[in-house]
Amino acid sequence: MIVSIIVAMDRNGGIGWKNRLPWHLPDDLRRFRQLTMGHHLILGRRTYESIGRPLVGRKIIVISRRRSAAAGDVVKVVPSLELALEVCRQAQENEAFIGGGATVFREALPLVQKIYLTRVLAEFEADAFFPPWDEREWEVVSRLYHPPDQKHAFPFQFIEYARCRDS
Ligand SMILES: NC(=O)c1ccc[n+]([C@@H]2O[C@H](COP(=O)([O-])OP(=O)(O)OC[C@H]3O[C@@H](n4cnc5c(N)ncnc54)[C@H](OP(=O)(O)O)[C@@H]3O)[C@@H](O)[C@H]2O)c1
């Protein structure tokens, strides 16, 4: 099973502000949907609360020490990242996605083989950040530039990274 991070960050590594995304980029949300569709998506409790609903077609696993964190049958709540990944393995998932937030990215980064990054080419006020990472340990598989337009106030790049074999 491949474990992948999917994240959008600004030039400073900012990923969130007041438990929300600092930007609204519909084509990034569309890409997130396409990439994660049909897969397990692992989220921290705060990120799940910020989304506020299950995501159609995704098998959501919420990490929380409180079992009541996400009531209902549509999402599974587990008390650790390790257990979340075990659920994915048991279900014979081929690619599990780590969807944040900052706390979960920090713990997951050493474990993942791929990063689907949206690099927003601007700077935002942020209180949540992607952990420091050494881009030299990662090989760029693809890169696509998205210019600003009527629906997107900022330019951004979709960059897919794979961990270098010798890192
Ligand atoms: N730009 C992006 O791509 C992106 C993606 C996702 C999120 N975000 C942003 O990131 C911010 C949220 O990040 P965050 O770090 O505050 O919260 P988070 O990682 O979403 O959630 C943190 C919570 O998850 C649970 N948790 C995390 N690691 C755990 C572990 N090892 N064991 C048990 N429980 C664990 C705990 O829940 P309990 O307190 O319930 O125990 C913890 O309080 C928001 O601003 C959000 O918008 C951005």
PDB file of C-alpha atoms and ligand atoms in Angstrom:
ATOM      1  CA  MET A   1       0.000   0.000   0.000  1.00  0.00           C
ATOM      2  CA  ILE A   2       1.274   3.463  -0.904  1.00  0.00           C
ATOM      3  CA  VAL A   3       0.735   6.195   1.664  1.00  0.00           C
ATOM      4  CA  SER A   4       0.460   9.695   0.214  1.00  0.00           C
ATOM      5  CA  ILE A   5       0.092  13.186   1.574  1.00  0.00           C
ATOM      6  CA  ILE A   6      -2.213  15.587  -0.205  1.00  0.00           C
ATOM      7  CA  VAL A   7      -1.726  19.201   0.815  1.00  0.00           C
ATOM      8  CA  ALA A   8      -2.034  22.788  -0.352  1.00  0.00           C
ATOM      9  CA  MET A   9       0.443  25.281   1.053  1.00  0.00           C
ATOM     10  CA  ASP A  10       1.502  28.840   0.407  1.00  0.00           C
ATOM     11  CA  ARG A  11       5.036  30.120  -0.207  1.00  0.00           C
ATOM     12  CA  ASN A  12       5.749  29.995   3.559  1.00  0.00           C
ATOM     13  CA  GLY A  13       4.372  26.512   4.166  1.00  0.00           C
ATOM     14  CA  GLY A  14       1.134  27.950   5.590  1.00  0.00           C
ATOM     15  CA  ILE A  15      -1.795  25.544   5.303  1.00  0.00           C
ATOM     16  CA  GLY A  16      -4.509  26.946   7.555  1.00  0.00           C
ATOM     17  CA  TRP A  17      -5.890  29.943   9.392  1.00  0.00           C
ATOM     18  CA  LYS A  18      -8.457  29.695  12.204  1.00  0.00           C
ATOM     19  CA  ASN A  19      -9.147  26.068  11.296  1.00  0.00           C
ATOM     20  CA  ARG A  20      -9.941  26.909   7.670  1.00  0.00           C
ATOM     21  CA  LEU A  21      -8.086  27.025   4.386  1.00  0.00           C
ATOM     22  CA  PRO A  22      -6.700  30.545   3.831  1.00  0.00           C
ATOM     23  CA  TRP A  23      -7.776  30.548   0.150  1.00  0.00           C
ATOM     24  CA  HIS A  24     -10.599  29.435  -2.098  1.00  0.00           C
ATOM     25  CA  LEU A  25      -9.331  27.638  -5.208  1.00  0.00           C
ATOM     26  CA  PRO A  26     -12.110  25.564  -6.813  1.00  0.00           C
ATOM     27  CA  ASP A  27      -9.778  23.747  -9.235  1.00  0.00           C
ATOM     28  CA  ASP A  28      -7.637  22.627  -6.316  1.00  0.00           C
ATOM     29  CA  LEU A  29     -10.709  21.255  -4.550  1.00  0.00           C
ATOM     30  CA  ARG A  30     -11.630  19.470  -7.791  1.00  0.00           C
ATOM     31  CA  ARG A  31      -8.193  17.888  -7.999  1.00  0.00           C
ATOM     32  CA  PHE A  32      -8.402  16.848  -4.339  1.00  0.00           C
ATOM     33  CA  ARG A  33     -11.711  15.174  -5.118  1.00  0.00           C
ATOM     34  CA  GLN A  34     -10.384  13.393  -8.214  1.00  0.00           C
ATOM     35  CA  LEU A  35      -7.240  12.091  -6.535  1.00  0.00           C
ATOM     36  CA  THR A  36      -8.889  10.884  -3.338  1.00  0.00           C
ATOM     37  CA  MET A  37     -12.085   9.488  -4.876  1.00  0.00           C
ATOM     38  CA  GLY A  38     -12.628   5.851  -3.901  1.00  0.00           C
ATOM     39  CA  HIS A  39      -9.716   5.845  -1.452  1.00  0.00           C
ATOM     40  CA  HIS A  40      -9.263   6.010   2.294  1.00  0.00           C
ATOM     41  CA  LEU A  41      -8.676   9.562   3.505  1.00  0.00           C
ATOM     42  CA  ILE A  42      -7.108  10.055   6.928  1.00  0.00           C
ATOM     43  CA  LEU A  43      -7.856  13.346   8.704  1.00  0.00           C
ATOM     44  CA  GLY A  44      -7.120  14.871  12.077  1.00  0.00           C
ATOM     45  CA  ARG A  45     -10.154  15.632  14.211  1.00  0.00           C
ATOM     46  CA  ARG A  46      -9.823  19.397  13.750  1.00  0.00           C
ATOM     47  CA  THR A  47      -9.626  19.139   9.966  1.00  0.00           C
ATOM     48  CA  TYR A  48     -12.633  16.834   9.895  1.00  0.00           C
ATOM     49  CA  GLU A  49     -14.595  19.306  12.007  1.00  0.00           C
ATOM     50  CA  SER A  50     -13.563  22.111   9.694  1.00  0.00           C
ATOM     51  CA  ILE A  51     -14.864  20.191   6.655  1.00  0.00           C
ATOM     52  CA  GLY A  52     -17.964  19.474   8.706  1.00  0.00           C
ATOM     53  CA  ARG A  53     -19.342  16.543   6.697  1.00  0.00           C
ATOM     54  CA  PRO A  54     -18.339  13.192   5.227  1.00  0.00           C
ATOM     55  CA  LEU A  55     -16.964  13.438   1.677  1.00  0.00           C
ATOM     56  CA  VAL A  56     -18.879  11.459  -0.934  1.00  0.00           C
ATOM     57  CA  GLY A  57     -16.968   8.452  -2.268  1.00  0.00           C
ATOM     58  CA  ARG A  58     -14.128   8.711   0.230  1.00  0.00           C
ATOM     59  CA  LYS A  59     -13.649   6.343   3.186  1.00  0.00           C
ATOM     60  CA  ILE A  60     -12.866   8.822   5.925  1.00  0.00           C
ATOM     61  CA  ILE A  61     -10.821   7.857   8.955  1.00  0.00           C
ATOM     62  CA  VAL A  62     -10.651  10.512  11.672  1.00  0.00           C
ATOM     63  CA  ILE A  63      -7.812  10.418  14.185  1.00  0.00           C
ATOM     64  CA  SER A  64      -8.897  11.488  17.661  1.00  0.00           C
ATOM     65  CA  ARG A  65      -8.303  10.457  21.222  1.00  0.00           C
ATOM     66  CA  ARG A  66     -12.010  11.059  21.855  1.00  0.00           C
ATOM     67  CA  ARG A  67     -14.244   8.342  20.481  1.00  0.00           C
ATOM     68  CA  SER A  68     -17.209  10.690  20.192  1.00  0.00           C
ATOM     69  CA  ALA A  69     -15.291  13.049  17.889  1.00  0.00           C
ATOM     70  CA  ALA A  70     -17.205  12.216  14.726  1.00  0.00           C
ATOM     71  CA  ALA A  71     -20.547  10.640  15.439  1.00  0.00           C
ATOM     72  CA  GLY A  72     -22.267   8.405  12.899  1.00  0.00           C
ATOM     73  CA  ASP A  73     -21.407   5.402  10.768  1.00  0.00           C
ATOM     74  CA  VAL A  74     -19.999   7.188   7.731  1.00  0.00           C
ATOM     75  CA  VAL A  75     -16.618   7.903   9.243  1.00  0.00           C
ATOM     76  CA  LYS A  76     -14.397   5.730  11.374  1.00  0.00           C
ATOM     77  CA  VAL A  77     -12.659   7.216  14.411  1.00  0.00           C
ATOM     78  CA  VAL A  78      -9.340   5.757  15.559  1.00  0.00           C
ATOM     79  CA  PRO A  79      -6.944   6.910  18.309  1.00  0.00           C
ATOM     80  CA  SER A  80      -3.689   6.908  16.281  1.00  0.00           C
ATOM     81  CA  LEU A  81      -2.207   7.284  12.800  1.00  0.00           C
ATOM     82  CA  GLU A  82      -0.838   3.757  13.086  1.00  0.00           C
ATOM     83  CA  LEU A  83      -4.330   2.357  13.597  1.00  0.00           C
ATOM     84  CA  ALA A  84      -5.700   4.462  10.754  1.00  0.00           C
ATOM     85  CA  LEU A  85      -3.125   2.932   8.413  1.00  0.00           C
ATOM     86  CA  GLU A  86      -3.903  -0.529   9.747  1.00  0.00           C
ATOM     87  CA  VAL A  87      -7.588  -0.030   8.849  1.00  0.00           C
ATOM     88  CA  CYS A  88      -6.506   0.876   5.298  1.00  0.00           C
ATOM     89  CA  ARG A  89      -4.270  -2.197   5.011  1.00  0.00           C
ATOM     90  CA  GLN A  90      -7.009  -4.487   6.299  1.00  0.00           C
ATOM     91  CA  ALA A  91      -9.321  -3.063   3.638  1.00  0.00           C
ATOM     92  CA  GLN A  92      -6.631  -3.785   0.998  1.00  0.00           C
ATOM     93  CA  GLU A  93      -6.356  -0.129   0.052  1.00  0.00           C
ATOM     94  CA  ASN A  94      -3.744   0.489  -2.661  1.00  0.00           C
ATOM     95  CA  GLU A  95      -3.215   4.187  -1.900  1.00  0.00           C
ATOM     96  CA  ALA A  96      -4.136   5.773   1.427  1.00  0.00           C
ATOM     97  CA  PHE A  97      -4.278   9.578   1.530  1.00  0.00           C
ATOM     98  CA  ILE A  98      -3.228  11.704   4.487  1.00  0.00           C
ATOM     99  CA  GLY A  99      -5.308  14.871   4.248  1.00  0.00           C
ATOM    100  CA  GLY A 100      -4.001  16.822   7.249  1.00  0.00           C
ATOM    101  CA  GLY A 101      -3.970  18.955   9.248  1.00  0.00           C
ATOM    102  CA  ALA A 102      -0.645  20.148  10.525  1.00  0.00           C
ATOM    103  CA  THR A 103      -0.427  17.681  13.436  1.00  0.00           C
ATOM    104  CA  VAL A 104      -1.183  14.688  11.254  1.00  0.00           C
ATOM    105  CA  PHE A 105       1.122  15.837   8.423  1.00  0.00           C
ATOM    106  CA  ARG A 106       3.983  16.160  10.919  1.00  0.00           C
ATOM    107  CA  GLU A 107       3.564  12.607  12.144  1.00  0.00           C
ATOM    108  CA  ALA A 108       2.908  11.137   8.694  1.00  0.00           C
ATOM    109  CA  LEU A 109       5.676  12.851   6.693  1.00  0.00           C
ATOM    110  CA  PRO A 110       8.437  10.286   7.495  1.00  0.00           C
ATOM    111  CA  LEU A 111       6.085   7.447   6.493  1.00  0.00           C
ATOM    112  CA  VAL A 112       4.779   8.596   3.138  1.00  0.00           C
ATOM    113  CA  GLN A 113       6.047   7.748  -0.332  1.00  0.00           C
ATOM    114  CA  LYS A 114       4.236  10.466  -2.284  1.00  0.00           C
ATOM    115  CA  ILE A 115       3.211  14.082  -1.825  1.00  0.00           C
ATOM    116  CA  TYR A 116       0.559  15.719  -3.972  1.00  0.00           C
ATOM    117  CA  LEU A 117       1.294  19.361  -3.346  1.00  0.00           C
ATOM    118  CA  THR A 118      -0.606  22.414  -4.428  1.00  0.00           C
ATOM    119  CA  ARG A 119       1.844  25.284  -4.043  1.00  0.00           C
ATOM    120  CA  VAL A 120      -0.153  28.505  -3.845  1.00  0.00           C
ATOM    121  CA  LEU A 121       2.111  31.210  -5.236  1.00  0.00           C
ATOM    122  CA  ALA A 122       1.234  33.851  -2.659  1.00  0.00           C
ATOM    123  CA  GLU A 123       1.616  34.532   1.068  1.00  0.00           C
ATOM    124  CA  PHE A 124      -1.208  34.318   3.590  1.00  0.00           C
ATOM    125  CA  GLU A 125      -1.768  34.843   7.271  1.00  0.00           C
ATOM    126  CA  ALA A 126      -1.550  31.350   8.743  1.00  0.00           C
ATOM    127  CA  ASP A 127      -1.558  29.593  12.094  1.00  0.00           C
ATOM    128  CA  ALA A 128      -1.071  26.050  10.777  1.00  0.00           C
ATOM    129  CA  PHE A 129       1.995  24.999   8.791  1.00  0.00           C
ATOM    130  CA  PHE A 130       3.307  21.990   6.916  1.00  0.00           C
ATOM    131  CA  PRO A 131       6.313  20.587   8.792  1.00  0.00           C
ATOM    132  CA  PRO A 132       9.810  21.464   7.558  1.00  0.00           C
ATOM    133  CA  TRP A 133      10.808  19.105   4.774  1.00  0.00           C
ATOM    134  CA  ASP A 134      13.871  18.643   2.641  1.00  0.00           C
ATOM    135  CA  GLU A 135      12.789  18.918  -0.995  1.00  0.00           C
ATOM    136  CA  ARG A 136      16.086  17.279  -2.059  1.00  0.00           C
ATOM    137  CA  GLU A 137      14.722  13.995  -0.699  1.00  0.00           C
ATOM    138  CA  TRP A 138      11.875  14.218  -3.173  1.00  0.00           C
ATOM    139  CA  GLU A 139      11.763  13.796  -6.916  1.00  0.00           C
ATOM    140  CA  VAL A 140       9.306  15.855  -8.956  1.00  0.00           C
ATOM    141  CA  VAL A 141       7.112  13.484 -10.963  1.00  0.00           C
ATOM    142  CA  SER A 142       4.936  16.169 -12.517  1.00  0.00           C
ATOM    143  CA  ARG A 143       4.342  19.888 -12.287  1.00  0.00           C
ATOM    144  CA  LEU A 144       1.459  21.874 -13.706  1.00  0.00           C
ATOM    145  CA  TYR A 145       0.988  25.627 -13.459  1.00  0.00           C
ATOM    146  CA  HIS A 146      -2.486  27.091 -12.965  1.00  0.00           C
ATOM    147  CA  PRO A 147      -2.711  30.812 -13.724  1.00  0.00           C
ATOM    148  CA  PRO A 148      -5.000  33.146 -11.814  1.00  0.00           C
ATOM    149  CA  ASP A 149      -8.389  33.681 -13.445  1.00  0.00           C
ATOM    150  CA  GLN A 150     -11.879  34.882 -12.534  1.00  0.00           C
ATOM    151  CA  LYS A 151     -12.416  31.987 -10.111  1.00  0.00           C
ATOM    152  CA  HIS A 152      -8.859  31.815  -8.776  1.00  0.00           C
ATOM    153  CA  ALA A 153      -7.387  34.947  -7.243  1.00  0.00           C
ATOM    154  CA  PHE A 154      -3.889  33.428  -7.021  1.00  0.00           C
ATOM    155  CA  PRO A 155      -1.681  31.369  -9.313  1.00  0.00           C
ATOM    156  CA  PHE A 156      -0.683  27.929  -8.108  1.00  0.00           C
ATOM    157  CA  GLN A 157       1.172  24.790  -9.143  1.00  0.00           C
ATOM    158  CA  PHE A 158       0.199  21.167  -8.825  1.00  0.00           C
ATOM    159  CA  ILE A 159       3.379  19.262  -8.016  1.00  0.00           C
ATOM    160  CA  GLU A 160       3.555  15.524  -7.543  1.00  0.00           C
ATOM    161  CA  TYR A 161       6.584  14.263  -5.592  1.00  0.00           C
ATOM    162  CA  ALA A 162       7.879  10.748  -5.044  1.00  0.00           C
ATOM    163  CA  ARG A 163      10.407  10.029  -2.316  1.00  0.00           C
ATOM    164  CA  CYS A 164      13.882   9.472  -3.797  1.00  0.00           C
ATOM    165  CA  ARG A 165      14.866   5.814  -3.503  1.00  0.00           C
ATOM    166  CA  ASP A 166      18.085   6.478  -1.615  1.00  0.00           C
ATOM    167  CA  SER A 167      16.621   8.893   0.967  1.00  0.00           C
TER     168      SER A 167
HETATM  169  N1  LIG B   1      -3.987  23.308   3.213  1.00  0.00           N
HETATM  170  C1  LIG B   1      -4.231  22.031   3.414  1.00  0.00           C
HETATM  171  O1  LIG B   1      -3.948  21.175   2.560  1.00  0.00           O
HETATM  172  C2  LIG B   1      -4.864  21.592   4.699  1.00  0.00           C
HETATM  173  C3  LIG B   1      -5.304  20.269   4.859  1.00  0.00           C
HETATM  174  C4  LIG B   1      -5.885  19.900   6.072  1.00  0.00           C
HETATM  175  C5  LIG B   1      -6.002  20.832   7.084  1.00  0.00           C
HETATM  176  N2  LIG B   1      -5.573  22.095   6.892  1.00  0.00           N
HETATM  177  C6  LIG B   1      -5.649  23.089   7.965  1.00  0.00           C
HETATM  178  O2  LIG B   1      -4.891  22.615   9.079  1.00  0.00           O
HETATM  179  C7  LIG B   1      -5.458  23.157  10.265  1.00  0.00           C
HETATM  180  C8  LIG B   1      -5.742  22.033  11.239  1.00  0.00           C
HETATM  181  O3  LIG B   1      -4.540  21.404  11.642  1.00  0.00           O
HETATM  182  P1  LIG B   1      -4.314  21.017  13.188  1.00  0.00           P
HETATM  183  O4  LIG B   1      -2.930  20.543  13.333  1.00  0.00           O
HETATM  184  O5  LIG B   1      -4.787  22.149  14.035  1.00  0.00           O
HETATM  185  O6  LIG B   1      -5.372  19.852  13.431  1.00  0.00           O
HETATM  186  P2  LIG B   1      -5.553  18.374  12.820  1.00  0.00           P
HETATM  187  O7  LIG B   1      -4.225  17.742  12.543  1.00  0.00           O
HETATM  188  O8  LIG B   1      -6.558  18.405  11.741  1.00  0.00           O
HETATM  189  O9  LIG B   1      -6.253  17.655  14.061  1.00  0.00           O
HETATM  190  C9  LIG B   1      -5.577  17.565  15.288  1.00  0.00           C
HETATM  191  C10 LIG B   1      -6.341  16.585  16.155  1.00  0.00           C
HETATM  192  O10 LIG B   1      -6.273  15.277  15.568  1.00  0.00           O
HETATM  193  C11 LIG B   1      -6.097  14.312  16.604  1.00  0.00           C
HETATM  194  N3  LIG B   1      -4.767  13.722  16.456  1.00  0.00           N
HETATM  195  C12 LIG B   1      -3.758  14.125  15.664  1.00  0.00           C
HETATM  196  N4  LIG B   1      -2.698  13.305  15.781  1.00  0.00           N
HETATM  197  C13 LIG B   1      -3.060  12.368  16.659  1.00  0.00           C
HETATM  198  C14 LIG B   1      -2.419  11.227  17.208  1.00  0.00           C
HETATM  199  N5  LIG B   1      -1.179  10.880  16.851  1.00  0.00           N
HETATM  200  N6  LIG B   1      -3.084  10.475  18.097  1.00  0.00           N
HETATM  201  C15 LIG B   1      -4.327  10.791  18.455  1.00  0.00           C
HETATM  202  N7  LIG B   1      -5.008  11.856  17.971  1.00  0.00           N
HETATM  203  C16 LIG B   1      -4.371  12.635  17.098  1.00  0.00           C
HETATM  204  C17 LIG B   1      -6.273  15.052  17.913  1.00  0.00           C
HETATM  205  O11 LIG B   1      -7.679  15.066  18.116  1.00  0.00           O
HETATM  206  P3  LIG B   1      -8.377  15.113  19.586  1.00  0.00           P
HETATM  207  O12 LIG B   1      -8.051  16.465  20.119  1.00  0.00           O
HETATM  208  O13 LIG B   1      -9.822  14.899  19.285  1.00  0.00           O
HETATM  209  O14 LIG B   1      -7.774  13.982  20.372  1.00  0.00           O
HETATM  210  C18 LIG B   1      -5.766  16.441  17.551  1.00  0.00           C
HETATM  211  O15 LIG B   1      -6.253  17.441  18.419  1.00  0.00           O
HETATM  212  C19 LIG B   1      -6.710  23.907   9.835  1.00  0.00           C
HETATM  213  O16 LIG B   1      -6.417  25.281   9.677  1.00  0.00           O
HETATM  214  C20 LIG B   1      -7.035  23.305   8.495  1.00  0.00           C
HETATM  215  O17 LIG B   1      -7.780  24.178   7.665  1.00  0.00           O
HETATM  216  C21 LIG B   1      -5.003  22.490   5.716  1.00  0.00           C
END
